[in-house]
Amino acid sequence: MTNLTQHDIDKRLEEIVSAAWAHNMQHFPAVTVSEVSKVLEYVGKQAVTSSRGGKRLRALLLHETAHTFAENTRDVIFTQEHERAIIDLAVAIEIFQTAALIHDDIIDDADTRRGKPSAHRALETHMSNNHQGSGLALMLGDLLATLSIRTAHTSSDIFSQSSTIFQTFLDMHDQVELGQIMDVSMESLDLDHCDKLEESITATYINKTASYTTVAPLEIGLLASESLQGIESAHSVALSAGQKLGIAFQIHDDLIDLISNPEQTGKPVGGDIREGKRTYILAQALKLANSTQRDYLIHSYLDNEIRTQSQIDHIRDIFISSGAIEASITAVDELWNSAAQEILALCMACDISPEMTQNYLHTCQRFVA
Amino acid sequence: MTNLTQHDIDKRLEEIVSAAWAHNMQHFPAVTVSEVSKVLEYVGKQAVTSSRGGKRLRALLLHETAHTFAENTRDVIFTQEHERAIIDLAVAIEIFQTAALIHDDIIDDADTRRGKPSAHRALETHMSNNHQGSGLALMLGDLLATLSIRTAHTSSDIFSQSSTIFQTFLDMHDQVELGQIMDVSMESLDLDHCDKLEESITATYINKTASYTTVAPLEIGLLASESLQGIESAHSVALSAGQKLGIAFQIHDDLIDLISNPEQTGKPVGGDIREGKRTYILAQALKLANSTQRDYLIHSYLDNEIRTQSQIDHIRDIFISSGAIEASITAVDELWNSAAQEILALCMACDISPEMTQNYLHTCQRFVA
């Protein structure tokens, strides 16, 4: 296992975001008028604040993948420049995530993110109305999305498959945005047919979550390892195992929303129910519940209003008593096991040592731990 | 003058946008659930609709710049591939504009754009609430922003200065977004000091408008002409003349909002006053008006509420009687003359023939015609 830590990623991420902001402030016409420069300063500070607090699982997966699979050719040793470029590719994904979360919070009108106010909520406190806060956050998301692309472009340059790495990064952008569109469209989805719901949820999770959480880190890590030209199955494994692991991660995340300590997650328990989110757990509950429970669920999710605390508690009880929570935990386990088997087979095909394989599986498993 | 028309740009733009959407629909996991695929289809159609209706001045300026300055070395003849790449670079700027306008309309909560419903208004008609329309439009803007970068990246590849062209394109993205932030921050700007207002407005116009309207088309056109390595002043001229022409364009556009036919512009007369926009004309009115008029203006722009039709009419009268409209027309003329002189000097330094120079100036002048 490499020695790279969450803290190393945090540090480099903050370096890149701060440098980009400073560059913009220096190179584009600014104003001395204090009202305007103050707002620019707030947005610049928010860029750093919004970037903080992630677990960096995606970045660490990309980095670990590149190192693990580079070893298999025995003669690939990363230069310092390559190592720096791999870290920056990993950071680019984290920057993209920050951009996507800022836009996601505007769409969901979410108050908090990672235990702090969401970007638009934080920015609106400086402005005369809430709409301005959303406007500033929308632009901050745009700036960070461009910065993620800029970072991926610069850092992919050194690799022999630079163009494929960059295209993979752009595809990831598109896919997450399509997943968001699917997510919004699911809000009005009829709950009478639970298999339709399950199909839509799975496709949304693949696009909106797995794409940038697991598939792109695996794909880009493999491409950056520069050692898989001969192993044709590598990329199909990245896609297949990455999708399974990514869906498992999202269901696991949905479960945390229901059964965890709000102080650890930074979000209130049952937030997804409150907002009427169409989740895998809900789909299971609709499938497994008795008819009284099912009617209650369908009725509760019908309108776009926010559900009350007593509704949340009742729905949560149905999720438990119907066996939906248990079924979702089982699904996470099964998806993880299937993903792990594919990853294991790839490691064997690539002659990765048992010890490295073990370490690599451990990195992957953190998405469902 | 080249024979490229607005129609040619329209055609290629629609080709690229449609192909990108079709690619996404084919390559990323979709759903057969009709509620979700219908929404994806609406967003895809809106991508095309929102792309239509521009005058393509920016694209034509980029293309004409590349051709005009390529001629000066006498031995540069664009291959068909180069010509295609120049058109695609030009189209990339138009795609970026569409993305920026979609986000701009969300920020301003604008109902119309180019005589049609704005993207979020059009999309909300398919959804159960307005907020979902904005969410879908936000994502459509993100997708088109990424597509503009993808198009610029692919098409810059063929040029010797490909990396500089691509960086210029990314810088343009950043600059427009910073300009938008300045624009939002100006909404709360104190109107008691009209020189502060004028300074903020000029800086905002440079970042938000001139950057992508004139500076980037000039810069990228010059870089794509592949013939200016020896002429060091070229890029400083592009910046200086581009900024002047871009500010002139924006003031001219503000004037059209006040004195034109709504059927031609697709927007109601006085929309900027209605929304309380801080414009160059307003800054001139505050400078030139008598104290009664000035007090009325300051009072009317104080709150964030929308101004009534009788207020709009009164403010418009003040703009006329104070001489603010006249001063703004004069400013457009002066900025244009100064930009034209710099462009003329560059054409002479580059040995551009008098006829081509004349044609080129004509292309530039369309921004203020």
XYZ file of C-alpha atoms in Angstrom:
738
model
C 0.000 0.000 0.000
C 1.295 3.462 -0.777
C 1.813 5.938 2.004
C -0.389 8.622 0.547
C -2.937 9.842 3.093
C -6.192 11.740 3.124
C -4.215 14.642 4.555
C -1.836 14.708 1.539
C -4.823 14.953 -0.790
C -6.403 17.680 1.370
C -3.192 19.688 1.227
C -2.690 19.462 -2.533
C -6.383 20.138 -3.167
C -6.299 23.326 -1.114
C -3.073 24.370 -2.864
C -4.638 23.996 -6.321
C -7.931 25.703 -5.432
C -6.201 28.631 -3.704
C -3.669 29.091 -6.507
C -6.413 29.069 -9.136
C -8.387 31.710 -7.274
C -5.300 33.893 -6.772
C -4.486 33.557 -10.467
C -7.974 34.692 -11.451
C -7.875 37.639 -9.070
C -4.527 38.762 -10.464
C -5.065 38.187 -14.143
C -8.576 39.402 -14.795
C -9.755 42.992 -14.415
C -10.819 43.532 -10.821
C -12.411 46.471 -9.048
C -11.342 48.456 -6.042
C -14.969 49.072 -5.090
C -15.204 47.378 -1.710
C -18.765 45.994 -2.071
C -17.726 44.026 -5.156
C -14.284 42.901 -4.003
C -15.762 41.732 -0.699
C -18.174 39.431 -2.535
C -15.344 38.072 -4.685
C -13.440 37.396 -1.463
C -16.403 35.558 0.110
C -16.727 33.347 -2.956
C -12.969 32.657 -2.953
C -13.093 31.633 0.707
C -16.150 29.478 0.042
C -14.197 27.678 -2.717
C -11.757 26.519 -0.037
C -14.423 25.810 2.610
C -16.550 23.738 0.221
C -13.467 21.747 -0.789
C -12.780 20.652 2.779
C -14.142 17.700 4.698
C -14.291 14.891 2.151
C -12.929 11.451 2.990
C -10.986 11.451 -0.313
C -11.911 7.817 -0.984
C -12.062 8.539 -4.712
C -8.636 10.167 -4.835
C -7.051 7.384 -2.785
C -8.632 4.706 -5.009
C -7.230 6.318 -8.161
C -3.763 6.639 -6.628
C -3.741 3.110 -5.221
C -4.965 1.657 -8.523
C -2.176 3.353 -10.486
C 0.470 2.111 -8.052
C -0.864 -1.412 -7.682
C -1.102 -2.058 -11.416
C 2.123 -0.293 -12.323
C 3.965 -2.874 -10.243
C 2.877 -5.780 -12.399
C 5.262 -4.928 -15.227
C 8.070 -4.829 -12.656
C 9.981 -2.207 -14.616
C 7.577 0.694 -14.166
C 8.773 2.932 -11.411
C 7.001 6.238 -11.159
C 9.225 9.265 -11.367
C 8.518 12.122 -9.003
C 6.789 13.866 -11.904
C 4.554 10.887 -12.561
C 3.710 10.599 -8.874
C 2.796 14.292 -8.776
C 0.661 13.903 -11.887
C -1.205 10.922 -10.395
C -1.943 12.883 -7.233
C -3.179 15.807 -9.311
C -5.463 13.532 -11.359
C -6.836 12.236 -8.074
C -7.310 15.800 -6.817
C -9.084 16.725 -10.078
C -11.804 14.178 -9.253
C -12.203 15.667 -5.764
C -12.490 19.181 -7.234
C -15.129 17.913 -9.634
C -17.000 16.371 -6.716
C -17.029 19.690 -4.861
C -18.398 21.423 -7.974
C -21.063 18.749 -8.426
C -22.107 18.853 -4.750
C -22.455 22.660 -4.818
C -24.806 22.406 -7.819
C -26.565 19.395 -6.269
C -27.256 21.368 -3.080
C -28.757 24.211 -5.122
C -31.024 21.729 -6.925
C -32.093 20.044 -3.661
C -32.128 23.345 -1.761
C -30.072 21.558 0.914
C -29.116 23.474 4.039
C -26.037 21.523 5.030
C -23.153 19.619 3.489
C -20.454 17.785 5.400
C -21.750 19.276 8.644
C -21.437 22.870 7.443
C -23.857 25.182 5.639
C -24.117 24.351 1.931
C -22.353 26.844 -0.378
C -25.490 28.735 -1.387
C -26.649 28.958 2.250
C -23.225 30.198 3.377
C -23.014 32.751 0.560
C -26.535 34.095 1.013
C -25.669 35.294 4.524
C -23.450 37.919 2.871
C -26.086 39.011 0.380
C -29.343 40.912 0.510
C -31.448 37.954 -0.666
C -31.311 34.158 -0.917
C -31.495 34.161 -4.678
C -28.156 35.968 -4.858
C -26.580 33.282 -2.672
C -27.724 30.622 -5.148
C -26.418 32.715 -8.056
C -22.978 32.998 -6.492
C -22.901 29.283 -5.627
C -23.953 28.388 -9.171
C -20.962 30.342 -10.518
C -18.624 28.867 -7.886
C -19.693 25.409 -9.052
C -18.983 26.410 -12.654
C -15.536 27.743 -11.738
C -14.635 24.564 -9.838
C -15.943 22.355 -12.671
C -13.641 24.197 -15.097
C -10.770 23.967 -12.601
C -11.256 20.208 -12.347
C -10.984 19.922 -16.138
C -7.951 22.215 -16.217
C -6.259 20.123 -13.519
C -7.060 16.840 -15.287
C -5.770 18.238 -18.583
C -2.467 19.472 -17.209
C -1.793 16.371 -15.147
C -2.731 13.827 -17.812
C -0.167 15.272 -20.220
C 2.752 13.190 -18.926
C 1.108 9.794 -19.539
C 1.340 7.832 -22.766
C -2.463 7.546 -22.825
C -2.993 11.222 -21.985
C -5.775 11.746 -24.474
C -7.793 8.727 -23.248
C -7.349 9.834 -19.628
C -8.650 13.309 -20.448
C -11.606 11.973 -22.457
C -12.486 9.625 -19.590
C -12.511 12.630 -17.272
C -14.827 14.614 -19.574
C -17.110 11.591 -20.008
C -17.342 11.380 -16.226
C -18.560 15.008 -16.109
C -21.282 14.280 -18.659
C -22.376 11.098 -16.982
C -22.791 12.641 -13.533
C -24.850 15.490 -15.019
C -27.085 13.021 -16.857
C -27.435 11.102 -13.593
C -28.551 14.308 -11.896
C -31.174 14.841 -14.589
C -32.422 11.291 -13.987
C -32.459 12.002 -10.266
C -34.608 15.114 -10.738
C -36.947 13.254 -13.100
C -37.422 10.485 -10.525
C -38.963 12.959 -8.098
C -42.200 12.741 -10.076
C -42.016 8.997 -10.599
C -45.129 6.997 -9.938
C -44.517 4.638 -6.986
C -47.138 2.072 -7.934
C -44.654 -0.071 -9.850
C -41.696 -0.919 -7.692
C -39.688 -2.660 -10.435
C -39.806 0.505 -12.556
C -38.545 2.343 -9.502
C -35.740 -0.117 -8.898
C -34.598 0.029 -12.535
C -34.559 3.839 -12.522
C -32.729 3.968 -9.220
C -30.031 1.564 -10.333
C -29.429 3.475 -13.579
C -29.350 6.765 -11.663
C -26.897 5.426 -9.096
C -24.597 4.186 -11.868
C -24.599 7.545 -13.659
C -24.790 9.943 -10.764
C -22.588 8.155 -8.245
C -20.630 5.138 -9.516
C -19.328 7.078 -12.557
C -17.105 9.431 -10.572
C -16.872 7.541 -7.282
C -15.456 4.251 -8.450
C -15.530 3.765 -12.249
C -13.470 6.845 -13.196
C -10.914 6.408 -10.377
C -10.436 2.758 -11.444
C -10.278 3.577 -15.177
C -7.959 6.562 -14.836
C -5.803 4.755 -12.289
C -5.418 1.803 -14.678
C -4.605 4.124 -17.605
C -2.044 6.012 -15.511
C -0.400 2.753 -14.451
C 0.848 2.502 -18.059
C 1.014 -1.236 -17.809
C -2.192 -2.708 -19.114
C -1.930 -2.429 -22.877
C -1.783 -6.197 -23.129
C -4.623 -6.944 -20.746
C -7.759 -6.253 -22.688
C -10.147 -7.216 -19.932
C -8.797 -4.551 -17.553
C -11.137 -1.799 -18.637
C -14.220 -3.940 -18.781
C -13.413 -5.092 -15.246
C -13.000 -1.450 -14.161
C -16.419 -0.714 -15.579
C -18.181 -3.794 -14.235
C -16.551 -3.913 -10.781
C -16.622 -0.108 -10.562
C -20.359 0.019 -11.198
C -21.095 -2.656 -8.614
C -18.866 -1.026 -6.029
C -20.360 2.381 -6.791
C -23.968 1.181 -6.438
C -22.992 -0.581 -3.186
C -21.411 2.672 -1.961
C -24.588 4.650 -2.696
C -26.918 2.139 -1.005
C -24.511 2.063 1.949
C -24.646 5.869 2.026
C -28.461 5.757 1.961
C -28.366 3.334 4.899
C -26.085 5.686 6.851
C -28.682 8.412 6.325
C -31.202 6.201 8.153
C -29.285 4.554 10.934
C -26.309 6.708 11.818
C -25.307 9.427 14.223
C -25.986 12.891 12.769
C -22.880 14.253 14.478
C -20.724 11.939 12.387
C -22.466 12.451 9.060
C -23.152 16.167 9.407
C -26.690 15.520 8.191
C -29.936 14.969 10.126
C -31.136 11.330 10.287
C -33.781 10.514 7.694
C -32.939 13.481 5.465
C -33.629 11.409 2.354
C -37.136 10.537 3.617
C -37.770 14.152 4.563
C -36.913 15.283 1.021
C -38.831 12.418 -0.597
C -35.719 10.977 -2.259
C -36.274 7.899 -4.372
C -33.763 5.456 -2.892
C -32.972 1.778 -3.263
C -34.264 1.248 0.276
C -37.608 2.800 -0.642
C -37.856 0.516 -3.668
C -37.207 -2.512 -1.413
C -39.789 -1.316 1.105
C -42.441 -0.967 -1.604
C -41.622 -4.489 -2.731
C -41.577 -6.091 0.735
C -44.159 -4.124 2.742
C -47.722 -5.278 3.421
C -50.522 -3.440 1.645
C -51.284 -1.026 4.507
C -47.628 -0.051 4.741
C -47.312 0.233 0.967
C -50.342 2.519 0.753
C -48.894 4.684 3.505
C -45.566 4.943 1.656
C -47.157 5.753 -1.710
C -49.369 8.367 -0.089
C -46.486 9.943 1.863
C -44.250 10.287 -1.185
C -47.021 11.591 -3.428
C -46.617 15.297 -2.887
C -43.495 17.399 -3.183
C -43.951 18.816 0.297
C -41.443 17.990 2.974
C -42.397 15.114 5.264
C -42.876 15.873 8.980
C -40.824 14.285 11.765
C -43.645 11.908 12.734
C -44.015 10.850 9.092
C -40.244 10.310 8.889
C -40.342 8.134 12.014
C -43.248 6.077 10.697
C -41.637 5.580 7.281
C -38.387 4.584 8.965
C -40.303 1.996 11.017
C -41.793 0.580 7.820
C -38.313 0.420 6.262
C -37.187 -1.654 9.258
C -40.217 -3.884 9.822
C -40.745 -4.669 6.127
C -37.204 -5.987 5.898
C -36.151 -3.276 3.418
C -33.154 -2.255 5.517
C -32.033 -5.869 5.843
C -32.510 -6.453 2.110
C -30.449 -3.335 1.344
C -27.645 -4.447 3.658
C -27.666 -7.826 1.885
C -27.548 -6.055 -1.502
C -24.483 -4.080 -0.412
C -22.778 -7.286 0.695
C -23.587 -9.107 -2.518
C -22.502 -6.236 -4.732
C -19.256 -5.904 -2.797
C -18.554 -9.624 -2.996
C -19.166 -9.695 -6.717
C -17.000 -6.587 -7.294
C -14.248 -8.015 -5.088
C -14.198 -11.247 -7.064
C -13.716 -9.390 -10.331
C -10.982 -7.224 -8.835
C -9.286 -10.306 -7.428
C -9.356 -12.014 -10.821
C -7.844 -8.913 -12.448
C -5.070 -8.785 -9.843
C -4.265 -12.423 -10.538
C -4.271 -11.840 -14.311
C -1.855 -8.975 -13.749
C 0.458 -10.953 -11.476
C -0.074 -8.655 -8.534
C 1.494 -10.121 -5.391
C -0.912 -11.549 -2.771
C 0.107 -8.864 -0.284
C -0.530 -6.007 -2.704
C -3.787 -7.622 -3.786
C -4.890 -7.762 -0.166
C -4.005 -4.096 0.370
C -5.733 -3.101 -2.830
C -8.937 -4.931 -1.891
C -8.805 -3.131 1.446
C -8.723 0.265 -0.346
C -11.744 -0.775 -2.421
C -13.650 -2.051 0.585
C -13.535 1.354 2.295
C -16.408 2.421 0.021
C -18.738 0.058 1.866
C -17.205 0.172 5.343
C -14.049 38.346 -46.660
C -14.667 34.642 -46.245
C -17.917 33.151 -47.382
C -18.813 31.600 -44.062
C -22.314 32.575 -42.977
C -24.365 32.600 -39.817
C -26.230 29.669 -41.305
C -23.050 27.586 -41.647
C -22.309 28.157 -37.962
C -25.896 27.307 -37.019
C -25.666 24.071 -38.940
C -22.374 22.897 -37.463
C -23.457 23.954 -33.964
C -26.619 21.880 -34.167
C -24.621 18.948 -35.545
C -22.193 19.006 -32.605
C -24.875 19.459 -29.928
C -27.088 16.697 -31.363
C -24.183 14.281 -31.800
C -23.002 14.869 -28.234
C -26.464 14.196 -26.847
C -26.872 11.049 -28.956
C -23.453 9.853 -27.781
C -24.411 10.325 -24.143
C -27.727 8.547 -24.614
C -26.002 5.580 -26.246
C -22.941 5.245 -24.056
C -24.222 5.758 -20.549
C -26.687 3.498 -18.758
C -30.202 4.638 -19.593
C -33.603 3.484 -18.383
C -36.600 2.204 -20.232
C -38.914 3.732 -17.626
C -40.862 6.232 -19.685
C -41.131 8.991 -17.042
C -37.358 9.207 -16.849
C -36.546 8.804 -20.543
C -39.138 11.450 -21.408
C -37.380 13.973 -19.181
C -34.012 13.094 -20.744
C -35.623 13.660 -24.148
C -36.998 17.077 -23.101
C -33.573 18.160 -21.900
C -31.944 16.914 -25.115
C -34.443 18.883 -27.223
C -33.910 21.939 -25.050
C -30.148 21.667 -25.715
C -30.898 22.214 -29.402
C -33.595 24.858 -28.839
C -31.401 26.909 -26.499
C -28.558 26.762 -29.030
C -30.665 28.367 -31.753
C -31.253 32.011 -32.524
C -27.893 33.662 -31.896
C -26.413 36.088 -34.428
C -23.107 34.169 -34.277
C -21.115 37.425 -34.249
C -18.515 35.825 -31.980
C -18.039 32.776 -34.191
C -17.788 34.891 -37.340
C -15.241 37.222 -35.701
C -13.022 34.294 -34.726
C -13.224 32.785 -38.197
C -12.631 36.091 -40.005
C -9.688 36.925 -37.718
C -7.984 33.603 -38.448
C -8.424 34.045 -42.198
C -7.465 37.707 -42.344
C -4.233 37.269 -40.410
C -3.274 33.978 -42.025
C -3.071 35.824 -45.324
C -0.298 38.115 -44.203
C 2.389 35.454 -44.415
C 1.208 34.721 -47.984
C 2.183 31.069 -47.703
C -0.386 29.979 -45.145
C -3.288 28.352 -46.883
C -5.708 26.567 -44.623
C -6.242 22.935 -45.406
C -9.761 21.603 -45.246
C -8.879 20.154 -41.842
C -7.677 23.515 -40.583
C -10.771 25.232 -41.897
C -12.955 22.669 -40.143
C -11.006 23.115 -36.912
C -11.383 26.915 -37.068
C -15.136 26.589 -37.540
C -15.311 24.174 -34.611
C -13.345 26.551 -32.381
C -15.823 29.248 -33.372
C -18.723 26.908 -32.597
C -17.156 26.069 -29.203
C -17.523 29.722 -28.185
C -21.179 29.703 -29.248
C -21.807 26.515 -27.220
C -20.166 28.147 -24.226
C -22.410 31.172 -24.690
C -25.511 28.993 -24.653
C -24.322 27.324 -21.441
C -23.572 30.700 -19.837
C -26.929 32.180 -20.874
C -28.847 29.202 -19.451
C -27.125 29.686 -16.074
C -27.497 33.471 -16.341
C -31.251 33.112 -16.874
C -31.514 30.908 -13.770
C -29.626 33.539 -11.724
C -31.792 36.394 -13.047
C -34.942 34.243 -13.044
C -35.507 35.492 -16.597
C -38.629 34.340 -18.439
C -37.421 34.744 -21.999
C -34.280 34.452 -24.083
C -33.987 35.212 -27.787
C -37.772 35.570 -27.973
C -38.443 32.108 -26.567
C -38.955 30.852 -23.002
C -35.659 30.581 -21.114
C -34.414 27.000 -20.611
C -35.598 26.668 -17.018
C -39.028 28.103 -17.896
C -39.354 25.755 -20.886
C -38.266 22.728 -18.844
C -40.482 23.473 -15.853
C -43.587 23.090 -18.029
C -42.788 19.354 -18.183
C -42.233 19.019 -14.443
C -44.367 19.073 -11.344
C -42.699 22.184 -9.912
C -40.605 25.183 -10.998
C -37.654 24.174 -8.891
C -37.242 20.997 -10.964
C -37.150 23.099 -14.145
C -34.259 25.102 -12.720
C -32.485 21.916 -11.644
C -32.711 20.450 -15.142
C -31.564 23.723 -16.732
C -28.644 23.944 -14.321
C -27.488 20.490 -15.453
C -28.086 21.326 -19.119
C -25.837 24.363 -18.669
C -23.182 22.146 -17.079
C -23.389 19.639 -19.938
C -23.060 22.367 -22.573
C -20.159 23.999 -20.703
C -18.319 20.664 -20.758
C -19.223 20.176 -24.420
C -17.775 23.590 -25.274
C -14.487 22.589 -23.602
C -14.499 19.203 -25.342
C -15.075 20.887 -28.709
C -12.336 23.454 -28.102
C -9.923 20.745 -27.018
C -10.504 18.505 -30.026
C -10.414 21.328 -32.536
C -7.362 23.121 -31.146
C -5.269 19.982 -31.540
C -4.279 20.646 -35.160
C -2.700 24.070 -34.522
C 0.931 24.623 -33.598
C -0.185 26.698 -30.611
C -2.837 24.175 -29.537
C -2.039 24.374 -25.855
C -2.246 28.187 -25.757
C -5.536 28.115 -27.659
C -7.020 25.645 -25.177
C -5.760 27.589 -22.147
C -7.226 30.787 -23.613
C -10.552 29.003 -23.914
C -10.468 27.826 -20.279
C -9.425 31.308 -19.104
C -12.443 32.689 -20.933
C -14.711 30.334 -18.960
C -13.241 31.508 -15.654
C -13.408 35.142 -16.589
C -17.078 35.084 -17.577
C -17.971 33.307 -14.321
C -16.067 35.898 -12.276
C -17.866 38.599 -14.252
C -21.176 36.981 -13.308
C -20.172 37.045 -9.641
C -19.349 40.756 -9.989
C -22.707 41.266 -11.684
C -24.575 39.607 -8.801
C -22.571 41.595 -6.248
C -23.447 44.866 -8.005
C -27.130 44.275 -7.299
C -26.543 45.458 -3.737
C -24.232 48.303 -4.727
C -24.874 51.662 -3.127
C -25.867 54.144 -5.853
C -24.752 57.273 -3.983
C -21.340 57.278 -5.617
C -21.641 57.158 -9.367
C -17.906 56.832 -10.074
C -17.781 53.664 -7.940
C -20.705 52.406 -10.007
C -19.022 53.259 -13.303
C -15.788 51.520 -12.275
C -17.644 48.365 -11.202
C -19.728 48.336 -14.350
C -16.742 48.658 -16.647
C -14.851 45.853 -14.886
C -17.969 43.664 -14.983
C -18.546 44.325 -18.693
C -14.914 43.422 -19.458
C -15.122 40.132 -17.554
C -18.684 39.087 -18.197
C -19.082 40.223 -21.797
C -15.924 41.381 -23.582
C -13.967 38.269 -22.483
C -15.950 35.841 -24.622
C -17.613 38.220 -27.071
C -14.575 39.911 -28.574
C -11.310 39.236 -26.679
C -11.353 35.421 -26.931
C -12.535 35.357 -30.590
C -9.742 37.812 -31.483
C -7.086 35.981 -29.439
C -8.022 32.500 -30.596
C -8.445 33.692 -34.198
C -4.961 35.229 -34.124
C -3.456 32.075 -32.587
C -5.192 29.879 -35.169
C -3.899 32.083 -38.000
C -0.457 30.617 -37.197
C 1.235 33.678 -38.568
C 1.874 36.083 -35.743
C 4.824 34.618 -33.899
C 6.955 37.582 -34.988
C 4.433 40.269 -34.165
C 4.577 40.650 -30.431
C 2.025 43.416 -30.212
C -0.734 41.276 -31.751
C -2.011 39.827 -28.504
C -1.890 43.050 -26.570
C -3.894 44.624 -29.402
C -6.399 41.752 -29.236
C -6.781 42.395 -25.527
C -6.966 46.166 -25.697
C -9.112 46.486 -28.837
C -11.173 43.461 -27.783
C -12.002 44.973 -24.415
C -13.024 48.295 -25.944
C -15.133 46.624 -28.614
C -16.685 44.331 -26.009
C -17.620 47.170 -23.645
C -19.042 49.088 -26.615
C -21.072 45.999 -27.577
C -22.523 45.689 -24.067
C -23.455 49.393 -23.812
C -24.968 49.150 -27.288
C -26.928 46.117 -26.120
C -28.138 48.039 -23.046
C -29.275 50.842 -25.362
C -31.208 48.372 -27.522
C -33.018 47.241 -24.361
C -34.263 50.817 -23.914
C -35.044 52.045 -27.398
C -35.795 49.061 -29.594
C -38.705 47.051 -30.854
C -39.465 44.096 -28.538
C -40.453 41.977 -31.530
C -36.926 42.231 -32.878
C -35.070 41.666 -29.598
C -37.379 39.045 -28.149
C -37.299 40.933 -24.848
C -39.702 43.557 -23.408
C -38.458 47.174 -23.591
C -36.884 48.380 -20.361
C -36.240 44.881 -19.013
C -32.954 46.010 -17.452
C -34.733 48.802 -15.535
C -37.462 46.423 -14.467
C -34.888 44.027 -12.988
C -32.844 46.843 -11.437
C -29.735 46.032 -13.508
C -26.729 48.239 -12.862
C -25.896 49.448 -16.368
C -23.526 51.989 -17.872
C -26.565 54.098 -18.841
C -27.728 54.179 -15.220
C -24.252 55.297 -14.107
C -24.364 58.120 -16.689
C -27.871 59.139 -15.569
C -26.769 59.348 -11.930
C -23.865 61.531 -13.025
C -25.847 63.838 -15.330
C -29.310 64.063 -13.716
C -30.494 66.932 -11.525
C -30.903 66.239 -7.815
C -34.655 65.464 -7.992
C -34.068 62.955 -10.780
C -31.067 61.474 -8.989
C -33.046 60.993 -5.774
C -35.813 59.310 -7.733
C -33.313 56.935 -9.376
C -31.552 56.076 -6.113
C -34.873 55.465 -4.424
C -36.235 53.333 -7.281
C -33.178 51.074 -7.407
C -32.959 50.678 -3.622
C -35.055 47.597 -3.185
C -34.795 44.260 -4.932
C -38.426 44.319 -5.925
C -39.336 44.565 -9.580
C -40.111 48.077 -10.831
C -43.635 48.774 -12.141
C -44.378 49.884 -15.698
C -44.979 53.507 -14.619
C -41.653 53.507 -12.753
C -39.932 52.046 -15.833
C -41.433 54.800 -18.006
C -40.366 57.514 -15.589
C -36.818 56.160 -15.271
C -36.572 55.886 -19.046
C -37.626 59.551 -19.312
C -34.859 60.511 -16.870
C -32.350 58.495 -18.919
C -33.364 60.531 -21.982
C -33.773 64.019 -20.476
C -30.596 63.832 -18.367
C -28.561 63.122 -21.494
C -27.524 59.647 -20.257
C -28.675 57.963 -23.454
C -26.802 60.472 -25.573
C -23.670 60.096 -23.421
C -23.884 56.329 -23.782
C -24.235 56.557 -27.571
C -21.176 58.812 -27.608
C -19.269 56.317 -25.428
C -20.071 53.493 -27.879
C -18.806 55.636 -30.762
C -15.618 56.589 -28.974
C -14.876 53.046 -27.864
C -15.496 51.761 -31.371
C -13.263 54.433 -32.937
C -10.470 53.695 -30.535
C -10.765 49.916 -31.067
C -10.917 50.401 -34.853
C -7.727 52.465 -34.809
C -5.849 49.734 -32.953
C -7.179 47.056 -35.296
C -6.218 49.188 -38.286
C -2.685 49.642 -36.971
C -2.378 45.880 -36.447
C -3.602 45.185 -39.986
C -0.995 47.597 -41.326
C 1.768 46.031 -39.212
C 0.729 42.639 -40.593
C 0.658 43.819 -44.229
C -3.015 43.038 -44.633
C -4.279 44.417 -47.956
C -6.509 47.532 -47.803
C -9.474 45.559 -49.105
C -9.135 42.805 -46.522
C -8.588 45.388 -43.806
C -11.805 47.087 -44.827
C -13.708 43.811 -44.758
C -12.220 42.881 -41.422
C -13.171 46.217 -39.862
C -16.679 45.652 -41.166
C -16.864 42.294 -39.318
C -15.727 44.003 -36.126
C -18.167 46.869 -36.516
C -21.149 44.501 -36.499
C -20.840 44.357 -32.709
C -21.956 47.981 -32.469
C -24.260 48.175 -35.483
